[in-house]
Amino acid sequence: MQARYSPWWMPTVIALLSLCCVALFAALVLDRAAPSASSGGSASRGAPQNVITWDLVTSWPKKFPGLGLGPENFAVMVEEMSEGRLIVNVHGANTIVPPLGVFDAVSSGSVEMGHSAAYYWKGKIAAAPFFTSVPFGMNALEYNSWMYYGGGLELWREIYAPYNLIPFPGGNTGVQMGGWFNVEINSIEDIKGLKMRIPGLGGEVFTRAGGTAVNIPGAELYNALQTGVIDATEWVGPYNDLAIGFYQIADYYYYPGWHEPGPALEFIVNQEAFDALPEDLQKIVETAARAVNQDMLDEYQARSNNALTELREVYAVDIRRFPDDVMEMFRRHALAIYEEQAAQDPLFNKVYKHYFDFLARAREYSEISEKAYFELR
Ligand code: CA
């Protein structure tokens, strides 16, 4: 008879066990839900030892349209894909390091990651501009195919390895515009004595053609052009140029952007920081970088379509094509400069050969595919 009745304390034990089960279940569910529900990172999590936090420094003002949104989008994607296990804090230029301090900061490991452009590091690595864009080089489609399927990325990683850095292509503006001019360009003669803001190898070409290339930070460009300190400036393309308002102070908007035909940005990751990630998080970093690389190009194309229409129809901007003989002269100077630098620097020579060997074949195919189709439609 006794065996048929539960002891007096049994209901209490069952109630306690049930409570424990509910608490355990809630803890498990909340533990999984918490990271994606909060964007604040490790502070609100129950198990902070599972969360890795990285700092990412950039060369752009925080959330600068186009370029600056690349790292922001990357951080959001990584947090969501990793369910909050990898948090990337994005810092605009001059927050932790100056715009051109990105390479050294990531290389030394003082931060884990950066977003910038390889051609800024020309002083350290003469061949670096090939990983961004060079005058008369590849467009974005050709560049991406060189990177992912033509051995370009392996070469880039080999060259950055001594600096403790792993590079990833980090977005592309597509072919840029030639720039805003207050002087009409009708012949080679019109370049002589012209003062233009045009950085990098494009600037070297411009100077050799008789112009004066100057480098002025983006924030000062509008004033410099307005006050006549410079006669012309390149910037990016319709999307970014419309926002700055160059149409208010320049007479002509020239194309094409011979000097930056498909500039790629870069994500750089400190080697030890990357090695310390579990394999799935490494894959997430790689995948998010590749998604941003494509996404930025798509965004630039869409927004520039609209911005160009506005520049034309609302602001009646005079849009001109550079004369063929001017382009031909620039091309000759560019190729001469590459040959000279290749003779001086074995690493430059190696990347130059690799790049132009790929471009030679890409050009042949692009000729009868993209170009032929553009002309047709
Ligand atoms: Ca530019």
mmCIF file of C-alpha atoms and ligand atoms in Angstrom:
data_model
loop_
_atom_site.group_PDB
_atom_site.id
_atom_site.type_symbol
_atom_site.label_atom_id
_atom_site.label_comp_id
_atom_site.label_asym_id
_atom_site.label_seq_id
_atom_site.Cartn_x
_atom_site.Cartn_y
_atom_site.Cartn_z
ATOM 1 C CA MET A 1 0.000 0.000 0.000
ATOM 2 C CA GLN A 2 2.759 2.415 0.990
ATOM 3 C CA ALA A 3 4.446 1.965 -2.397
ATOM 4 C CA ARG A 4 1.408 3.382 -4.200
ATOM 5 C CA TYR A 5 1.812 6.798 -2.576
ATOM 6 C CA SER A 6 4.598 9.295 -3.264
ATOM 7 C CA PRO A 7 6.492 10.626 -0.272
ATOM 8 C CA TRP A 8 5.345 14.025 1.012
ATOM 9 C CA TRP A 9 8.431 15.824 -0.376
ATOM 10 C CA MET A 10 8.082 14.483 -3.951
ATOM 11 C CA PRO A 11 5.928 17.371 -5.348
ATOM 12 C CA THR A 12 8.542 19.877 -4.134
ATOM 13 C CA VAL A 13 11.373 17.946 -5.851
ATOM 14 C CA ILE A 14 9.379 17.738 -9.090
ATOM 15 C CA ALA A 15 8.620 21.442 -8.945
ATOM 16 C CA LEU A 16 12.304 22.248 -8.328
ATOM 17 C CA LEU A 17 13.415 19.971 -11.178
ATOM 18 C CA SER A 18 10.914 21.615 -13.527
ATOM 19 C CA LEU A 19 12.191 25.035 -12.562
ATOM 20 C CA CYS A 20 15.754 23.893 -13.213
ATOM 21 C CA CYS A 21 14.764 22.580 -16.658
ATOM 22 C CA VAL A 22 13.057 25.862 -17.558
ATOM 23 C CA ALA A 23 16.057 27.832 -16.335
ATOM 24 C CA LEU A 24 18.495 25.624 -18.249
ATOM 25 C CA PHE A 25 16.420 25.836 -21.428
ATOM 26 C CA ALA A 26 16.102 29.597 -21.085
ATOM 27 C CA ALA A 27 19.837 29.927 -20.513
ATOM 28 C CA LEU A 28 20.590 27.904 -23.645
ATOM 29 C CA VAL A 29 18.108 29.782 -25.797
ATOM 30 C CA LEU A 30 19.184 33.202 -24.503
ATOM 31 C CA ASP A 31 22.823 32.314 -24.926
ATOM 32 C CA ARG A 32 22.201 31.657 -28.623
ATOM 33 C CA ALA A 33 19.863 34.586 -29.076
ATOM 34 C CA ALA A 34 21.785 37.240 -27.191
ATOM 35 C CA PRO A 35 24.598 37.940 -29.680
ATOM 36 C CA SER A 36 22.360 38.536 -32.700
ATOM 37 C CA ALA A 37 19.894 40.508 -30.614
ATOM 38 C CA SER A 38 22.487 42.958 -29.374
ATOM 39 C CA SER A 39 25.049 44.827 -31.412
ATOM 40 C CA GLY A 40 26.870 45.985 -28.324
ATOM 41 C CA GLY A 41 29.325 43.097 -28.327
ATOM 42 C CA SER A 42 30.724 41.180 -25.437
ATOM 43 C CA ALA A 43 29.449 43.335 -22.558
ATOM 44 C CA SER A 44 25.911 41.939 -22.598
ATOM 45 C CA ARG A 45 26.833 38.328 -23.211
ATOM 46 C CA GLY A 46 26.659 35.532 -20.712
ATOM 47 C CA ALA A 47 29.832 33.871 -21.997
ATOM 48 C CA PRO A 48 32.259 36.634 -22.986
ATOM 49 C CA GLN A 49 35.129 34.186 -23.388
ATOM 50 C CA ASN A 50 33.534 33.058 -26.682
ATOM 51 C CA VAL A 51 33.458 36.540 -28.186
ATOM 52 C CA ILE A 52 36.431 37.862 -30.110
ATOM 53 C CA THR A 53 36.592 41.619 -30.573
ATOM 54 C CA TRP A 54 38.654 43.213 -33.338
ATOM 55 C CA ASP A 55 39.494 46.827 -34.074
ATOM 56 C CA LEU A 56 39.411 47.875 -37.730
ATOM 57 C CA VAL A 57 41.033 51.192 -38.719
ATOM 58 C CA THR A 58 40.338 52.920 -42.027
ATOM 59 C CA SER A 59 41.714 55.684 -44.239
ATOM 60 C CA TRP A 60 38.277 57.302 -44.621
ATOM 61 C CA PRO A 61 36.058 59.514 -42.517
ATOM 62 C CA LYS A 62 33.611 57.332 -40.579
ATOM 63 C CA LYS A 63 30.761 56.129 -42.836
ATOM 64 C CA PHE A 64 32.069 58.098 -45.839
ATOM 65 C CA PRO A 65 29.621 57.278 -48.686
ATOM 66 C CA GLY A 66 30.809 54.346 -50.799
ATOM 67 C CA LEU A 67 34.363 53.693 -49.617
ATOM 68 C CA GLY A 68 33.646 54.152 -45.940
ATOM 69 C CA LEU A 69 30.550 51.960 -45.938
ATOM 70 C CA GLY A 70 32.595 48.922 -47.027
ATOM 71 C CA PRO A 71 34.092 48.246 -43.593
ATOM 72 C CA GLU A 72 30.788 49.077 -41.864
ATOM 73 C CA ASN A 73 28.934 46.519 -43.984
ATOM 74 C CA PHE A 74 31.739 44.027 -43.379
ATOM 75 C CA ALA A 75 31.390 44.418 -39.599
ATOM 76 C CA VAL A 76 27.618 43.878 -39.696
ATOM 77 C CA MET A 77 27.943 40.798 -41.921
ATOM 78 C CA VAL A 78 30.645 39.239 -39.761
ATOM 79 C CA GLU A 79 28.653 39.777 -36.569
ATOM 80 C CA GLU A 80 25.505 38.255 -38.073
ATOM 81 C CA MET A 81 27.210 35.310 -39.758
ATOM 82 C CA SER A 82 29.193 34.459 -36.636
ATOM 83 C CA GLU A 83 26.136 34.912 -34.408
ATOM 84 C CA GLY A 84 28.035 37.508 -32.445
ATOM 85 C CA ARG A 85 31.201 35.497 -31.892
ATOM 86 C CA LEU A 86 33.343 37.962 -33.848
ATOM 87 C CA ILE A 87 32.707 41.666 -33.259
ATOM 88 C CA VAL A 88 34.539 44.165 -35.484
ATOM 89 C CA ASN A 89 34.679 47.764 -34.238
ATOM 90 C CA VAL A 90 35.216 50.170 -37.139
ATOM 91 C CA HIS A 91 37.216 53.348 -36.507
ATOM 92 C CA GLY A 92 37.258 56.228 -39.005
ATOM 93 C CA ALA A 93 40.479 57.989 -39.979
ATOM 94 C CA ASN A 94 42.250 59.866 -37.162
ATOM 95 C CA THR A 95 40.353 58.037 -34.416
ATOM 96 C CA ILE A 96 43.136 55.584 -33.576
ATOM 97 C CA VAL A 97 45.593 56.252 -36.411
ATOM 98 C CA PRO A 98 45.872 58.850 -39.214
ATOM 99 C CA PRO A 99 44.532 57.894 -42.685
ATOM 100 C CA LEU A 100 47.919 56.676 -43.885
ATOM 101 C CA GLY A 101 48.821 54.927 -40.623
ATOM 102 C CA VAL A 102 46.588 51.926 -41.388
ATOM 103 C CA PHE A 103 49.258 49.644 -42.868
ATOM 104 C CA ASP A 104 51.702 50.056 -39.946
ATOM 105 C CA ALA A 105 48.999 49.746 -37.283
ATOM 106 C CA VAL A 106 47.790 46.387 -38.634
ATOM 107 C CA SER A 107 51.293 45.179 -39.460
ATOM 108 C CA SER A 108 52.490 45.795 -35.884
ATOM 109 C CA GLY A 109 49.369 44.161 -34.430
ATOM 110 C CA SER A 110 48.269 47.253 -32.503
ATOM 111 C CA VAL A 111 44.931 46.669 -34.289
ATOM 112 C CA GLU A 112 43.723 43.470 -35.960
ATOM 113 C CA MET A 113 42.420 44.853 -39.223
ATOM 114 C CA GLY A 114 42.355 47.770 -41.663
ATOM 115 C CA HIS A 115 40.520 49.086 -44.726
ATOM 116 C CA SER A 116 42.503 51.242 -47.124
ATOM 117 C CA ALA A 117 44.062 51.189 -50.614
ATOM 118 C CA ALA A 118 47.321 49.459 -51.558
ATOM 119 C CA TYR A 119 48.620 52.344 -53.675
ATOM 120 C CA TYR A 120 49.078 54.417 -50.535
ATOM 121 C CA TRP A 121 51.967 52.078 -49.602
ATOM 122 C CA LYS A 122 54.006 52.779 -52.738
ATOM 123 C CA GLY A 123 56.769 54.243 -50.557
ATOM 124 C CA LYS A 124 57.207 50.825 -48.863
ATOM 125 C CA ILE A 125 56.372 48.597 -51.833
ATOM 126 C CA ALA A 126 56.894 50.152 -55.271
ATOM 127 C CA ALA A 127 54.612 47.530 -56.874
ATOM 128 C CA ALA A 128 51.697 48.178 -54.501
ATOM 129 C CA PRO A 129 49.681 50.343 -56.966
ATOM 130 C CA PHE A 130 49.018 47.278 -59.155
ATOM 131 C CA PHE A 131 46.809 45.936 -56.358
ATOM 132 C CA THR A 132 44.660 49.081 -56.462
ATOM 133 C CA SER A 133 44.667 50.402 -60.014
ATOM 134 C CA VAL A 134 47.224 51.700 -62.498
ATOM 135 C CA PRO A 135 46.797 54.057 -65.472
ATOM 136 C CA PHE A 136 45.604 52.173 -68.564
ATOM 137 C CA GLY A 137 45.332 48.981 -66.504
ATOM 138 C CA MET A 138 42.439 46.641 -65.784
ATOM 139 C CA ASN A 139 38.841 47.581 -65.135
ATOM 140 C CA ALA A 140 37.021 46.134 -62.110
ATOM 141 C CA LEU A 141 35.777 43.005 -63.886
ATOM 142 C CA GLU A 142 39.247 42.189 -65.200
ATOM 143 C CA TYR A 143 40.874 43.024 -61.866
ATOM 144 C CA ASN A 144 38.566 40.727 -59.900
ATOM 145 C CA SER A 145 39.178 37.912 -62.361
ATOM 146 C CA TRP A 146 42.945 38.457 -62.011
ATOM 147 C CA MET A 147 42.603 38.439 -58.221
ATOM 148 C CA TYR A 148 40.444 35.357 -57.719
ATOM 149 C CA TYR A 149 41.238 33.242 -60.771
ATOM 150 C CA GLY A 150 44.425 34.650 -62.272
ATOM 151 C CA GLY A 151 46.918 34.322 -59.406
ATOM 152 C CA GLY A 152 46.756 38.012 -58.448
ATOM 153 C CA LEU A 153 45.654 37.412 -54.871
ATOM 154 C CA GLU A 154 48.360 34.794 -54.233
ATOM 155 C CA LEU A 155 50.958 37.270 -55.509
ATOM 156 C CA TRP A 156 49.553 40.061 -53.335
ATOM 157 C CA ARG A 157 49.624 37.803 -50.247
ATOM 158 C CA GLU A 158 53.202 36.761 -50.983
ATOM 159 C CA ILE A 159 54.225 40.432 -51.147
ATOM 160 C CA TYR A 160 52.405 41.437 -47.941
ATOM 161 C CA ALA A 161 53.553 38.343 -45.956
ATOM 162 C CA PRO A 162 56.853 39.908 -44.788
ATOM 163 C CA TYR A 163 54.739 42.684 -43.230
ATOM 164 C CA ASN A 164 52.660 40.218 -41.249
ATOM 165 C CA LEU A 165 49.566 41.111 -43.295
ATOM 166 C CA ILE A 166 46.941 39.157 -45.231
ATOM 167 C CA PRO A 167 45.238 41.284 -47.914
ATOM 168 C CA PHE A 168 41.707 40.795 -49.268
ATOM 169 C CA PRO A 169 40.155 42.844 -52.088
ATOM 170 C CA GLY A 170 37.816 45.234 -50.248
ATOM 171 C CA GLY A 171 35.532 46.974 -52.735
ATOM 172 C CA ASN A 172 35.855 48.821 -56.017
ATOM 173 C CA THR A 173 34.555 52.130 -57.360
ATOM 174 C CA GLY A 174 34.587 50.957 -60.974
ATOM 175 C CA VAL A 175 36.190 53.178 -63.612
ATOM 176 C CA GLN A 176 36.459 56.711 -62.267
ATOM 177 C CA MET A 177 35.916 60.000 -64.102
ATOM 178 C CA GLY A 178 38.805 61.988 -65.613
ATOM 179 C CA GLY A 179 38.031 64.935 -63.368
ATOM 180 C CA TRP A 180 36.712 68.488 -63.111
ATOM 181 C CA PHE A 181 38.493 71.120 -65.217
ATOM 182 C CA ASN A 182 38.333 74.883 -65.464
ATOM 183 C CA VAL A 183 40.337 74.751 -68.684
ATOM 184 C CA GLU A 184 39.161 73.197 -71.919
ATOM 185 C CA ILE A 185 41.352 70.305 -73.086
ATOM 186 C CA ASN A 186 41.537 70.269 -76.879
ATOM 187 C CA SER A 187 45.121 69.187 -77.476
ATOM 188 C CA ILE A 188 48.371 68.066 -75.880
ATOM 189 C CA GLU A 189 49.335 71.749 -75.574
ATOM 190 C CA ASP A 190 46.497 72.373 -73.128
ATOM 191 C CA ILE A 191 48.088 70.037 -70.567
ATOM 192 C CA LYS A 192 51.252 72.157 -70.383
ATOM 193 C CA GLY A 193 51.362 74.201 -67.214
ATOM 194 C CA LEU A 194 48.027 72.856 -66.010
ATOM 195 C CA LYS A 195 47.859 72.396 -62.249
ATOM 196 C CA MET A 196 45.805 69.359 -61.316
ATOM 197 C CA ARG A 197 45.194 67.379 -58.182
ATOM 198 C CA ILE A 198 45.990 63.858 -59.318
ATOM 199 C CA PRO A 199 47.851 61.481 -56.998
ATOM 200 C CA GLY A 200 49.977 58.379 -57.569
ATOM 201 C CA LEU A 201 51.169 57.014 -60.901
ATOM 202 C CA GLY A 202 48.501 59.061 -62.701
ATOM 203 C CA GLY A 203 50.172 62.170 -61.274
ATOM 204 C CA GLU A 204 53.577 61.007 -62.535
ATOM 205 C CA VAL A 205 52.137 60.551 -66.015
ATOM 206 C CA PHE A 206 50.467 63.959 -65.879
ATOM 207 C CA THR A 207 53.708 65.681 -64.824
ATOM 208 C CA ARG A 208 55.667 63.961 -67.583
ATOM 209 C CA ALA A 209 53.080 65.217 -70.053
ATOM 210 C CA GLY A 210 53.935 68.793 -69.045
ATOM 211 C CA GLY A 211 51.325 69.356 -66.350
ATOM 212 C CA THR A 212 51.883 69.932 -62.645
ATOM 213 C CA ALA A 213 50.435 67.206 -60.470
ATOM 214 C CA VAL A 214 49.658 68.112 -56.880
ATOM 215 C CA ASN A 215 48.199 66.027 -54.084
ATOM 216 C CA ILE A 216 45.637 67.752 -51.891
ATOM 217 C CA PRO A 217 43.496 65.968 -49.269
ATOM 218 C CA GLY A 218 39.884 65.404 -50.312
ATOM 219 C CA ALA A 219 38.495 67.778 -47.706
ATOM 220 C CA GLU A 220 40.419 70.756 -49.174
ATOM 221 C CA LEU A 221 39.687 70.091 -52.844
ATOM 222 C CA TYR A 222 36.584 72.213 -53.235
ATOM 223 C CA ASN A 223 38.321 75.352 -51.919
ATOM 224 C CA ALA A 224 41.480 74.721 -53.917
ATOM 225 C CA LEU A 225 39.525 74.499 -57.172
ATOM 226 C CA GLN A 226 37.260 77.411 -56.314
ATOM 227 C CA THR A 227 40.120 79.781 -55.447
ATOM 228 C CA GLY A 228 42.208 78.791 -58.469
ATOM 229 C CA VAL A 229 44.988 77.119 -56.473
ATOM 230 C CA ILE A 230 44.453 74.271 -58.954
ATOM 231 C CA ASP A 231 42.941 74.261 -62.467
ATOM 232 C CA ALA A 232 41.570 70.764 -62.245
ATOM 233 C CA THR A 233 40.974 67.865 -59.907
ATOM 234 C CA GLU A 234 40.076 64.227 -60.137
ATOM 235 C CA TRP A 235 38.066 62.708 -57.309
ATOM 236 C CA VAL A 236 35.983 59.566 -57.830
ATOM 237 C CA GLY A 237 32.907 59.569 -60.070
ATOM 238 C CA PRO A 238 29.367 60.975 -60.254
ATOM 239 C CA TYR A 239 28.195 59.458 -56.942
ATOM 240 C CA ASN A 240 30.905 61.016 -54.724
ATOM 241 C CA ASP A 241 31.557 64.062 -56.944
ATOM 242 C CA LEU A 242 27.930 65.192 -56.909
ATOM 243 C CA ALA A 243 27.926 65.092 -53.107
ATOM 244 C CA ILE A 244 30.969 67.385 -52.910
ATOM 245 C CA GLY A 245 29.382 69.835 -55.349
ATOM 246 C CA PHE A 246 32.219 70.301 -57.872
ATOM 247 C CA TYR A 247 29.607 71.171 -60.512
ATOM 248 C CA GLN A 248 29.163 74.532 -58.762
ATOM 249 C CA ILE A 249 32.749 75.637 -59.413
ATOM 250 C CA ALA A 250 34.088 73.727 -62.442
ATOM 251 C CA ASP A 251 33.375 74.305 -66.144
ATOM 252 C CA TYR A 252 33.927 70.802 -67.526
ATOM 253 C CA TYR A 253 33.634 67.215 -66.329
ATOM 254 C CA TYR A 254 36.014 65.032 -68.364
ATOM 255 C CA TYR A 255 36.015 61.285 -68.967
ATOM 256 C CA PRO A 256 37.243 58.574 -68.894
ATOM 257 C CA GLY A 257 39.299 57.978 -65.754
ATOM 258 C CA TRP A 258 42.390 56.716 -67.603
ATOM 259 C CA HIS A 259 44.392 57.045 -64.368
ATOM 260 C CA GLU A 260 42.069 54.892 -62.188
ATOM 261 C CA PRO A 261 40.203 52.445 -64.409
ATOM 262 C CA GLY A 262 38.949 50.200 -61.592
ATOM 263 C CA PRO A 263 40.484 51.046 -58.244
ATOM 264 C CA ALA A 264 40.184 48.310 -55.665
ATOM 265 C CA LEU A 265 40.312 48.899 -51.954
ATOM 266 C CA GLU A 266 41.857 46.478 -49.515
ATOM 267 C CA PHE A 267 41.056 44.770 -46.253
ATOM 268 C CA ILE A 268 44.251 43.895 -44.423
ATOM 269 C CA VAL A 269 44.307 41.484 -41.498
ATOM 270 C CA ASN A 270 47.142 40.963 -39.048
ATOM 271 C CA GLN A 271 48.527 37.449 -39.607
ATOM 272 C CA GLU A 272 48.557 36.400 -35.919
ATOM 273 C CA ALA A 273 45.048 37.732 -35.349
ATOM 274 C CA PHE A 274 43.809 35.722 -38.337
ATOM 275 C CA ASP A 275 45.672 32.562 -37.264
ATOM 276 C CA ALA A 276 44.120 32.828 -33.799
ATOM 277 C CA LEU A 277 40.573 32.593 -35.219
ATOM 278 C CA PRO A 278 38.798 29.228 -35.345
ATOM 279 C CA GLU A 279 38.482 27.945 -38.905
ATOM 280 C CA ASP A 280 34.801 28.855 -39.318
ATOM 281 C CA LEU A 281 35.450 32.487 -38.319
ATOM 282 C CA GLN A 282 38.352 32.676 -40.778
ATOM 283 C CA LYS A 283 35.958 31.535 -43.466
ATOM 284 C CA ILE A 284 33.413 34.148 -42.386
ATOM 285 C CA VAL A 285 36.029 36.942 -42.602
ATOM 286 C CA GLU A 286 37.008 35.790 -46.089
ATOM 287 C CA THR A 287 33.407 35.462 -47.273
ATOM 288 C CA ALA A 288 32.292 38.828 -45.873
ATOM 289 C CA ALA A 289 35.298 40.550 -47.481
ATOM 290 C CA ARG A 290 34.419 39.029 -50.832
ATOM 291 C CA ALA A 291 30.774 40.031 -50.478
ATOM 292 C CA VAL A 292 31.777 43.637 -49.684
ATOM 293 C CA ASN A 293 34.173 43.642 -52.625
ATOM 294 C CA GLN A 294 31.311 42.925 -55.033
ATOM 295 C CA ASP A 295 28.660 44.895 -53.184
ATOM 296 C CA MET A 296 30.555 48.181 -53.282
ATOM 297 C CA LEU A 297 30.992 47.944 -57.049
ATOM 298 C CA ASP A 298 27.281 47.254 -57.485
ATOM 299 C CA GLU A 299 26.400 50.225 -55.293
ATOM 300 C CA TYR A 300 28.776 52.593 -57.117
ATOM 301 C CA GLN A 301 27.310 51.618 -60.472
ATOM 302 C CA ALA A 302 23.708 52.137 -59.350
ATOM 303 C CA ARG A 303 24.317 55.429 -57.533
ATOM 304 C CA SER A 304 26.557 56.840 -60.257
ATOM 305 C CA ASN A 305 23.854 56.126 -62.861
ATOM 306 C CA ASN A 306 21.480 58.344 -60.905
ATOM 307 C CA ALA A 307 24.075 60.976 -60.013
ATOM 308 C CA LEU A 308 25.108 61.358 -63.657
ATOM 309 C CA THR A 309 21.502 61.958 -64.675
ATOM 310 C CA GLU A 310 21.229 64.631 -61.984
ATOM 311 C CA LEU A 311 24.505 66.316 -62.995
ATOM 312 C CA ARG A 312 23.328 66.399 -66.613
ATOM 313 C CA GLU A 313 19.688 67.274 -66.236
ATOM 314 C CA VAL A 314 19.512 69.343 -63.057
ATOM 315 C CA TYR A 315 22.904 71.092 -63.090
ATOM 316 C CA ALA A 316 23.550 71.082 -66.868
ATOM 317 C CA VAL A 317 27.156 69.977 -66.416
ATOM 318 C CA ASP A 318 29.303 70.116 -69.572
ATOM 319 C CA ILE A 319 30.565 66.541 -69.876
ATOM 320 C CA ARG A 320 33.478 66.047 -72.277
ATOM 321 C CA ARG A 321 35.591 63.203 -73.555
ATOM 322 C CA PHE A 322 39.383 63.649 -73.483
ATOM 323 C CA PRO A 323 40.817 64.032 -77.000
ATOM 324 C CA ASP A 324 42.361 60.830 -78.404
ATOM 325 C CA ASP A 325 45.834 62.316 -78.910
ATOM 326 C CA VAL A 326 45.969 63.411 -75.255
ATOM 327 C CA MET A 327 45.026 59.892 -74.127
ATOM 328 C CA GLU A 328 47.600 58.402 -76.503
ATOM 329 C CA MET A 329 50.324 60.613 -75.065
ATOM 330 C CA PHE A 330 49.339 59.694 -71.494
ATOM 331 C CA ARG A 331 49.427 56.002 -72.408
ATOM 332 C CA ARG A 332 52.942 56.321 -73.869
ATOM 333 C CA HIS A 333 54.198 58.059 -70.730
ATOM 334 C CA ALA A 334 52.539 55.486 -68.460
ATOM 335 C CA LEU A 335 54.161 52.534 -70.229
ATOM 336 C CA ALA A 336 57.559 54.296 -70.178
ATOM 337 C CA ILE A 337 57.230 54.872 -66.427
ATOM 338 C CA TYR A 338 56.400 51.162 -65.825
ATOM 339 C CA GLU A 339 59.433 50.079 -67.868
ATOM 340 C CA GLU A 340 61.724 52.411 -65.932
ATOM 341 C CA GLN A 341 60.441 51.285 -62.531
ATOM 342 C CA ALA A 342 60.619 47.630 -63.575
ATOM 343 C CA ALA A 343 64.301 48.098 -64.458
ATOM 344 C CA GLN A 344 64.976 49.563 -61.004
ATOM 345 C CA ASP A 345 62.933 47.273 -58.756
ATOM 346 C CA PRO A 346 62.798 43.459 -59.213
ATOM 347 C CA LEU A 347 59.580 43.141 -57.222
ATOM 348 C CA PHE A 348 57.905 45.856 -59.296
ATOM 349 C CA ASN A 349 59.076 43.986 -62.392
ATOM 350 C CA LYS A 350 57.582 40.722 -61.156
ATOM 351 C CA VAL A 351 54.138 42.207 -60.411
ATOM 352 C CA TYR A 352 54.181 44.379 -63.553
ATOM 353 C CA LYS A 353 54.857 41.334 -65.744
ATOM 354 C CA HIS A 354 52.205 39.244 -63.996
ATOM 355 C CA TYR A 355 49.622 42.042 -64.242
ATOM 356 C CA PHE A 356 50.253 42.961 -67.868
ATOM 357 C CA ASP A 357 50.466 39.334 -68.971
ATOM 358 C CA PHE A 358 46.965 38.804 -67.545
ATOM 359 C CA LEU A 359 45.768 42.102 -69.014
ATOM 360 C CA ALA A 360 47.011 41.199 -72.498
ATOM 361 C CA ARG A 361 44.730 38.159 -72.568
ATOM 362 C CA ALA A 362 41.883 39.957 -70.792
ATOM 363 C CA ARG A 363 42.059 42.760 -73.345
ATOM 364 C CA GLU A 364 41.692 40.348 -76.247
ATOM 365 C CA TYR A 365 38.620 38.746 -74.721
ATOM 366 C CA SER A 366 37.093 42.019 -73.407
ATOM 367 C CA GLU A 367 37.438 43.389 -76.948
ATOM 368 C CA ILE A 368 35.028 40.826 -78.414
ATOM 369 C CA SER A 369 32.812 40.478 -75.329
ATOM 370 C CA GLU A 370 32.076 43.518 -73.077
ATOM 371 C CA LYS A 371 33.424 46.183 -75.444
ATOM 372 C CA ALA A 372 31.786 44.729 -78.553
ATOM 373 C CA TYR A 373 28.506 44.490 -76.705
ATOM 374 C CA PHE A 374 28.727 48.072 -75.346
ATOM 375 C CA GLU A 375 29.269 49.335 -78.882
ATOM 376 C CA LEU A 376 26.438 47.217 -80.191
ATOM 377 C CA ARG A 377 23.718 48.305 -77.815
HETATM 378 CA CA CA B 1 40.404 59.114 -57.714
#
